[in-house]
Short mmCIF file of C-alpha atoms in Angstrom, two decimals:
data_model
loop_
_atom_site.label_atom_id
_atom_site.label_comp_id
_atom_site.label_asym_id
_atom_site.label_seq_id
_atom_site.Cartn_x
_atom_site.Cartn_y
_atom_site.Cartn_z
CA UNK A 109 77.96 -24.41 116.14
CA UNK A 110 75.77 -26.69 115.67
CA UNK A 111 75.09 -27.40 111.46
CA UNK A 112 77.79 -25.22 110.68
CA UNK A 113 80.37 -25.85 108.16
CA UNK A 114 83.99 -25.11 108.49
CA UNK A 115 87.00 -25.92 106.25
CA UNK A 116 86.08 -24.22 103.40
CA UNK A 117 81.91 -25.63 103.72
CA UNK A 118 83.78 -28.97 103.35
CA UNK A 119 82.55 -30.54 106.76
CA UNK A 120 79.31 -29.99 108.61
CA UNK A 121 79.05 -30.34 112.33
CA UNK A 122 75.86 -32.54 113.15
CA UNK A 123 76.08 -32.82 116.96
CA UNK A 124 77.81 -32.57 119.90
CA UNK A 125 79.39 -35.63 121.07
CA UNK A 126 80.71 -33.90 124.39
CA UNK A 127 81.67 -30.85 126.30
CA UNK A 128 84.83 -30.69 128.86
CA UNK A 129 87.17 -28.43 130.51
CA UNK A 130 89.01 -27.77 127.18
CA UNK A 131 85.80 -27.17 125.37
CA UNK A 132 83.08 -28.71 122.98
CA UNK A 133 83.61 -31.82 120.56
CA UNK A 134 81.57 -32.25 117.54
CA UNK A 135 80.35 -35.12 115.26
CA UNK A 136 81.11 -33.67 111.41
CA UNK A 137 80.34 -34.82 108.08
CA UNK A 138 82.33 -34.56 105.22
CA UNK A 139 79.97 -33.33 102.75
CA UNK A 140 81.28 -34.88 99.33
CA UNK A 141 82.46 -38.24 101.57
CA UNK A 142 79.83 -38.53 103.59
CA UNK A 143 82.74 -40.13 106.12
CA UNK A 144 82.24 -39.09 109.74
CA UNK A 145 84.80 -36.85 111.91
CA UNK A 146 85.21 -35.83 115.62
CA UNK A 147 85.98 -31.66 115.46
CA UNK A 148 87.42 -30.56 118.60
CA UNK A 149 86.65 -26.52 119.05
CA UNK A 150 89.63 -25.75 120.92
CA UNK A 151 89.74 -21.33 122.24
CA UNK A 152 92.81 -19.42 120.96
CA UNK A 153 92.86 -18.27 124.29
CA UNK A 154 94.20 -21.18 125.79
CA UNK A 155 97.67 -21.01 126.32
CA UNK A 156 98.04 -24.64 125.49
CA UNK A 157 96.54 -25.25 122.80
CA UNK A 158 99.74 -24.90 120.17
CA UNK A 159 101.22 -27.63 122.32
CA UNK A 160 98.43 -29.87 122.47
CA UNK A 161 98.23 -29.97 118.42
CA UNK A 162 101.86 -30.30 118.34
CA UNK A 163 102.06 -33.36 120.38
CA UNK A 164 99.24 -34.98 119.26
CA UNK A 165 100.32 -34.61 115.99
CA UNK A 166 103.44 -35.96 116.93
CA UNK A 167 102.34 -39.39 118.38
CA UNK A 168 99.62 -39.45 115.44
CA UNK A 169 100.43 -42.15 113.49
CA UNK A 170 99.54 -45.33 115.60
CA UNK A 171 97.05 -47.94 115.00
CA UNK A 172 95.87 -47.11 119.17
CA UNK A 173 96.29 -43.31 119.17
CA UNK A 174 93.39 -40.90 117.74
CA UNK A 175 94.44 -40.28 114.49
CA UNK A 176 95.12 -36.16 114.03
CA UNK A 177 93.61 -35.61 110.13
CA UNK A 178 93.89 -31.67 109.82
CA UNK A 179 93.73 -28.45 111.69
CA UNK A 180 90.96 -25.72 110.59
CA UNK A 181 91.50 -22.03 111.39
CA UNK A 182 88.37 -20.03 110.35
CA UNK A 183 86.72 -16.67 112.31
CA UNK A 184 89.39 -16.58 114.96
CA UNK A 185 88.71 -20.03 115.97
CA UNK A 186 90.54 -23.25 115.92
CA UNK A 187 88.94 -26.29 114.79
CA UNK A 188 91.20 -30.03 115.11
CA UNK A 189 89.46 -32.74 113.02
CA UNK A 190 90.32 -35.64 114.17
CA UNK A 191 89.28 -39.92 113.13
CA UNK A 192 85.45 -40.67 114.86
CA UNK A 193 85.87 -43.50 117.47
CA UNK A 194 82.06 -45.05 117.06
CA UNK A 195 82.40 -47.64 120.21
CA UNK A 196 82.61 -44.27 122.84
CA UNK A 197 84.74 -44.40 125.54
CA UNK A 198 86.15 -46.64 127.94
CA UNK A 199 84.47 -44.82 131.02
CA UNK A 200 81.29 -46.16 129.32
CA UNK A 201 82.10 -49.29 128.36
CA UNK A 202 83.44 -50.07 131.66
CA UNK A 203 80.57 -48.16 134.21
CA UNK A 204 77.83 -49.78 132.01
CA UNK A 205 79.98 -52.98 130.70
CA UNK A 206 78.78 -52.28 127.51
CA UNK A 207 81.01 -54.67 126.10
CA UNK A 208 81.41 -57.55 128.53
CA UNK A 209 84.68 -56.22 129.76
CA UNK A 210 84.39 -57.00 133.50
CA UNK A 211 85.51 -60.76 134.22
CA UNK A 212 86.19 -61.23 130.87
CA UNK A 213 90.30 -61.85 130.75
CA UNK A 214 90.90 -61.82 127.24
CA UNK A 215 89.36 -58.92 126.43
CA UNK A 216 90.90 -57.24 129.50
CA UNK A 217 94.32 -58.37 128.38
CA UNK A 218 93.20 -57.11 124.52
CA UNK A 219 92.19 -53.74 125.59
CA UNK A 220 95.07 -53.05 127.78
CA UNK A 221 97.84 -54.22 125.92
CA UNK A 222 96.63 -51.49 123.40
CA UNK A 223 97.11 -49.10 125.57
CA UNK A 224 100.54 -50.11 126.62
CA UNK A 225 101.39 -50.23 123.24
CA UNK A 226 99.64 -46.54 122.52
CA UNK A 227 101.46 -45.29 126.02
CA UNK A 228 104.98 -46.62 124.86
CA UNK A 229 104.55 -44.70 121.48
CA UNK A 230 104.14 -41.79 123.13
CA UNK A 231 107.01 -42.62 125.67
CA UNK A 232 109.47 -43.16 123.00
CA UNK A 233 108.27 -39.87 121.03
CA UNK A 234 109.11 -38.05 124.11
CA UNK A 235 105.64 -37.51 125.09
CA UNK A 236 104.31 -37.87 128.52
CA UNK A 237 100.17 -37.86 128.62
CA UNK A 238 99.35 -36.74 132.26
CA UNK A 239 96.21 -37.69 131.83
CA UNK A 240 95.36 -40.88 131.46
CA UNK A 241 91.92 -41.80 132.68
CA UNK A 242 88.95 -44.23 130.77
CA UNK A 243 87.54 -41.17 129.71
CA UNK A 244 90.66 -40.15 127.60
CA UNK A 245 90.74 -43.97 125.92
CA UNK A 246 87.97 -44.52 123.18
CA UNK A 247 87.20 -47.21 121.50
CA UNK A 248 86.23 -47.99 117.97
CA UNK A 249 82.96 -50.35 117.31
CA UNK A 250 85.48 -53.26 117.07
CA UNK A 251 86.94 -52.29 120.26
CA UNK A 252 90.37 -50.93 119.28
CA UNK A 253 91.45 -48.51 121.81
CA UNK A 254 92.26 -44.94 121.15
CA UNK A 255 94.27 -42.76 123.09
CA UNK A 256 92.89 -39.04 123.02
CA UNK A 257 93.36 -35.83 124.63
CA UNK A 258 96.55 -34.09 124.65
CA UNK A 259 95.55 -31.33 126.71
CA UNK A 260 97.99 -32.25 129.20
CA UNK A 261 100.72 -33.61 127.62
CA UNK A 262 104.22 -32.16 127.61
CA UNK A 263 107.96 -32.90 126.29
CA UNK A 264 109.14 -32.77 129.68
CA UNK A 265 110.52 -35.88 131.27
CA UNK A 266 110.20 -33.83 134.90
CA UNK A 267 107.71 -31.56 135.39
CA UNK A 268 107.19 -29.27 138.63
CA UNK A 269 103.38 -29.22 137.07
CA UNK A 270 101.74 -30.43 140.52
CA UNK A 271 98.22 -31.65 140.09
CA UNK A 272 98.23 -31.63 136.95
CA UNK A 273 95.37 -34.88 135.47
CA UNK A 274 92.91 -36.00 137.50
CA UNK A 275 92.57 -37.21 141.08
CA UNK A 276 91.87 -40.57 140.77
CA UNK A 277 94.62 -41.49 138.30
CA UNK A 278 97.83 -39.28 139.23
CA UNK A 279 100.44 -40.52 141.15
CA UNK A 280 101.38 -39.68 144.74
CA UNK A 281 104.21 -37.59 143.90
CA UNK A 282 102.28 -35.81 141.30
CA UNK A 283 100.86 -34.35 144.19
CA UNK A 284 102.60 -31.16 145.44
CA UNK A 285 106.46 -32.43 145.88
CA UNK A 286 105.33 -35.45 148.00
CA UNK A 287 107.70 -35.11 151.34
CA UNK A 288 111.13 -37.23 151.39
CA UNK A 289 113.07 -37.28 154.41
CA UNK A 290 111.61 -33.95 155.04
CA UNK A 291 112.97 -32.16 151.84
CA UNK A 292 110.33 -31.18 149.21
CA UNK A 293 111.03 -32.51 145.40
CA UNK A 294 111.03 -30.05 143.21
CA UNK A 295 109.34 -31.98 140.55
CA UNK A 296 108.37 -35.44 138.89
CA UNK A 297 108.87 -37.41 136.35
CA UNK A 298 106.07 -37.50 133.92
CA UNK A 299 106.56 -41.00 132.30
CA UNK A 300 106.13 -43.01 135.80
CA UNK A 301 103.50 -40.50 136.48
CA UNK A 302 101.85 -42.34 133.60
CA UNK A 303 102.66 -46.12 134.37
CA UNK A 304 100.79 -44.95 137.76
CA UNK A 305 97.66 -44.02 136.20
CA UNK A 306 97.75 -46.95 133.73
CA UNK A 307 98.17 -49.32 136.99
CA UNK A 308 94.06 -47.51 138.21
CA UNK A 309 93.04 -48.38 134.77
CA UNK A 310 93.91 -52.00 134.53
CA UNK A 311 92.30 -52.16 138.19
CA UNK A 312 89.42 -50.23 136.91
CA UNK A 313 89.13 -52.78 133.47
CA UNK A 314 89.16 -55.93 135.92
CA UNK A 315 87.22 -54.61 139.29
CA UNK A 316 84.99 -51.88 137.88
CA UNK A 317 85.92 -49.47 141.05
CA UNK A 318 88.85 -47.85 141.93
CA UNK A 319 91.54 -48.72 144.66
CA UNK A 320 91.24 -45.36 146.03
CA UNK A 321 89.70 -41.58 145.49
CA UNK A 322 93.21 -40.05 145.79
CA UNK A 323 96.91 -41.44 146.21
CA UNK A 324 97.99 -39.28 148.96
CA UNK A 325 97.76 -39.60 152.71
CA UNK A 326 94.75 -38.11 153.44
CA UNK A 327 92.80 -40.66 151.75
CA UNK A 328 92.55 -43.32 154.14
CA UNK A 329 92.23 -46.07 152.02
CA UNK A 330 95.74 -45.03 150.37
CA UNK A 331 97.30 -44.56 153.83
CA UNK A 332 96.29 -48.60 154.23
CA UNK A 333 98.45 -49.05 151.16
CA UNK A 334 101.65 -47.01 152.35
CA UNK A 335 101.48 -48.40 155.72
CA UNK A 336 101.27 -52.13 154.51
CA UNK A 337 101.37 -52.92 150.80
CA UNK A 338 101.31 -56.42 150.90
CA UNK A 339 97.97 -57.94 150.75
CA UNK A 340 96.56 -54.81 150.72
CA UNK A 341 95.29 -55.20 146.99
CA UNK A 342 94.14 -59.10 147.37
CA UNK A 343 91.72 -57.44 150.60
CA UNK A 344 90.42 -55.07 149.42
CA UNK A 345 89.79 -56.34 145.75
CA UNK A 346 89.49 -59.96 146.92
CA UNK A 347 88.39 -61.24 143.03
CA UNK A 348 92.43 -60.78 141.64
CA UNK A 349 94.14 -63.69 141.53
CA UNK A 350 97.95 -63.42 142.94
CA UNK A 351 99.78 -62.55 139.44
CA UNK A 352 97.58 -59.66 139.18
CA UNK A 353 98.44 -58.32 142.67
CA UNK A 354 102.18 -58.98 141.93
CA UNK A 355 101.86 -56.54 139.16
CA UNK A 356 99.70 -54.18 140.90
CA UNK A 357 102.69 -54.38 143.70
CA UNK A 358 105.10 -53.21 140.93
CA UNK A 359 102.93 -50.51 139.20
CA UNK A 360 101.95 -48.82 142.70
CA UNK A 361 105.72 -48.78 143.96
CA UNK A 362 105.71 -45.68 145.82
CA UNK A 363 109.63 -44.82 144.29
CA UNK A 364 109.02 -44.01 141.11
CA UNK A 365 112.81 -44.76 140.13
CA UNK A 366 111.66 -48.39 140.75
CA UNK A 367 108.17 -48.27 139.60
CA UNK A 368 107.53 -50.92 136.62
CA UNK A 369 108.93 -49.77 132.92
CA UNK A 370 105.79 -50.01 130.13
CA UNK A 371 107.95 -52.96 128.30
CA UNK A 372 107.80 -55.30 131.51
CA UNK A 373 104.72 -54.77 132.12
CA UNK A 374 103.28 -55.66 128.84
CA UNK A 375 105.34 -59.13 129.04
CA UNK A 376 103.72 -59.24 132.52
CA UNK A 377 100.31 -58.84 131.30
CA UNK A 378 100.83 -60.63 128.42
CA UNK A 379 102.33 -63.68 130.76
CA UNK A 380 99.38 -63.21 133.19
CA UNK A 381 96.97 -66.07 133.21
CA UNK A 382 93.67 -64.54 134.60
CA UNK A 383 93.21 -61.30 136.58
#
């Protein structure tokens, strides 16, 4: 679809910017405007797609979401032009420290509180995002984050959707109905499914790794964790300092009735001298 125009030959798609599970996402031009776009090319075939436009449209209108502009119906397909984040994505920024994020504690601090802010938003819209990863946050040339991709996101505040992000960010009981006292749960709830997967973020922001490849047992490194949580974070990420692992302690708390709410965390963050 490259150079083709949709909404009535009002925007031209230049380029592809990327390609993912949910499909391609363009670079467009409004032609009168010359002002640049991000077009997502979502199928009609996906069952989701009706709810992914809903919510994103919901949670819209916040300085650190991706602002929703229109959606473009044309030949059977469906076409959601969205604001253009020029400074990529946080994956980037933090894999090739782009932007001197790594060591750097204000910046750290900057970024993240954005993203607790953009997180809460959607918390107190009703919307869980389920997948919250680097790749999902971009950034705008003066580094204001933007929280993207809806794909995943629901209304429910317990979902029996197991597996459901990606493996290095969801939570343990995300998992498939992680095993208490030997009864299976029958489902999760999707907003301290979230706080989990910011808590691999902030570790990602600071550290540039991750703490583990997946939070259940199997993974060995995670096993450490459940067996003996304290100190595990200060060995095997010996840079933090000890606020930091107190608030990597609270995030990671294996009962997610007692995991960390977004509004203490922030003050924690905020209160946190370096990382």
């Amino acid at each position: 679809f490259v150079n083709k125009y949709i909404d009535n030959k009002s925007i031209k798609l230049c380029s592809i910017l990327g390609i993912g599970a949910y499909g391609v996402v363009y670079l467009g031009r409004h032609i009168q405007s010359k002002r640049t776009v991000a077009v997502k090319l979502l199928s009609p075939e996906s069952r989701t797609y009706k709810t992914e436009i809903q919510l994103h449209a919901h949670v819209s209108h916040h300085p650190n979401v991706l602002s929703l502009k229109k959606v473009v119906k044309e030949e059977g397909l469906i076409f959601i032009v969205m604001e253009f984040a020029a400074g990529g994505d946080l994956f980037s920024a933090i894999t090739k420290n782009t932007h001197d994020i790594i060591g750097n504690n204000d910046k750290i601090k900057e970024l993240f509180i954005q993203l607790l802010d953009a997180v809460n938003h959607c918390h107190s819209h009703g919307v869980s995002h389920r997948d919250l990863k680097p790749e999902n946050i971009l950034l705008t040339k003066d580094l204001q984050i933007k929280l993207a991709d809806f794909g995943l996101a629901t209304t429910r505040s317990v979902s029996a959707d197991f597996g459901c992000g990606s493996t290095f960010y969801f939570s343990p009981e995300c998992q498939s109905g992680l095993l208490r006292d030997n009864k299976q749960i029958n489902g999760y709830g999707t907003q301290a499914n979230d706080v989990w997967s910011l808590g691999v973020i902030l570790i990602n922001l600071v550290t540039g790794r991750n703490p583990w490849r997946q939070a259940n047992l199997d993974d060995s490194t995670f096993a450490a964790y459940v067996e003996q949580p304290k100190g595990f974070f200060t060995t095997i990420l010996p840079s933090i300092s000890d606020e930091l692992d107190n608030i990597l302690q609270r995030i990671f708390c294996l009962d997610p009735a007692h995991r960390i709410s977004i509004p203490e965390l922030k003050w924690r963050i905020m209160e946190c001298p370096t990382f």
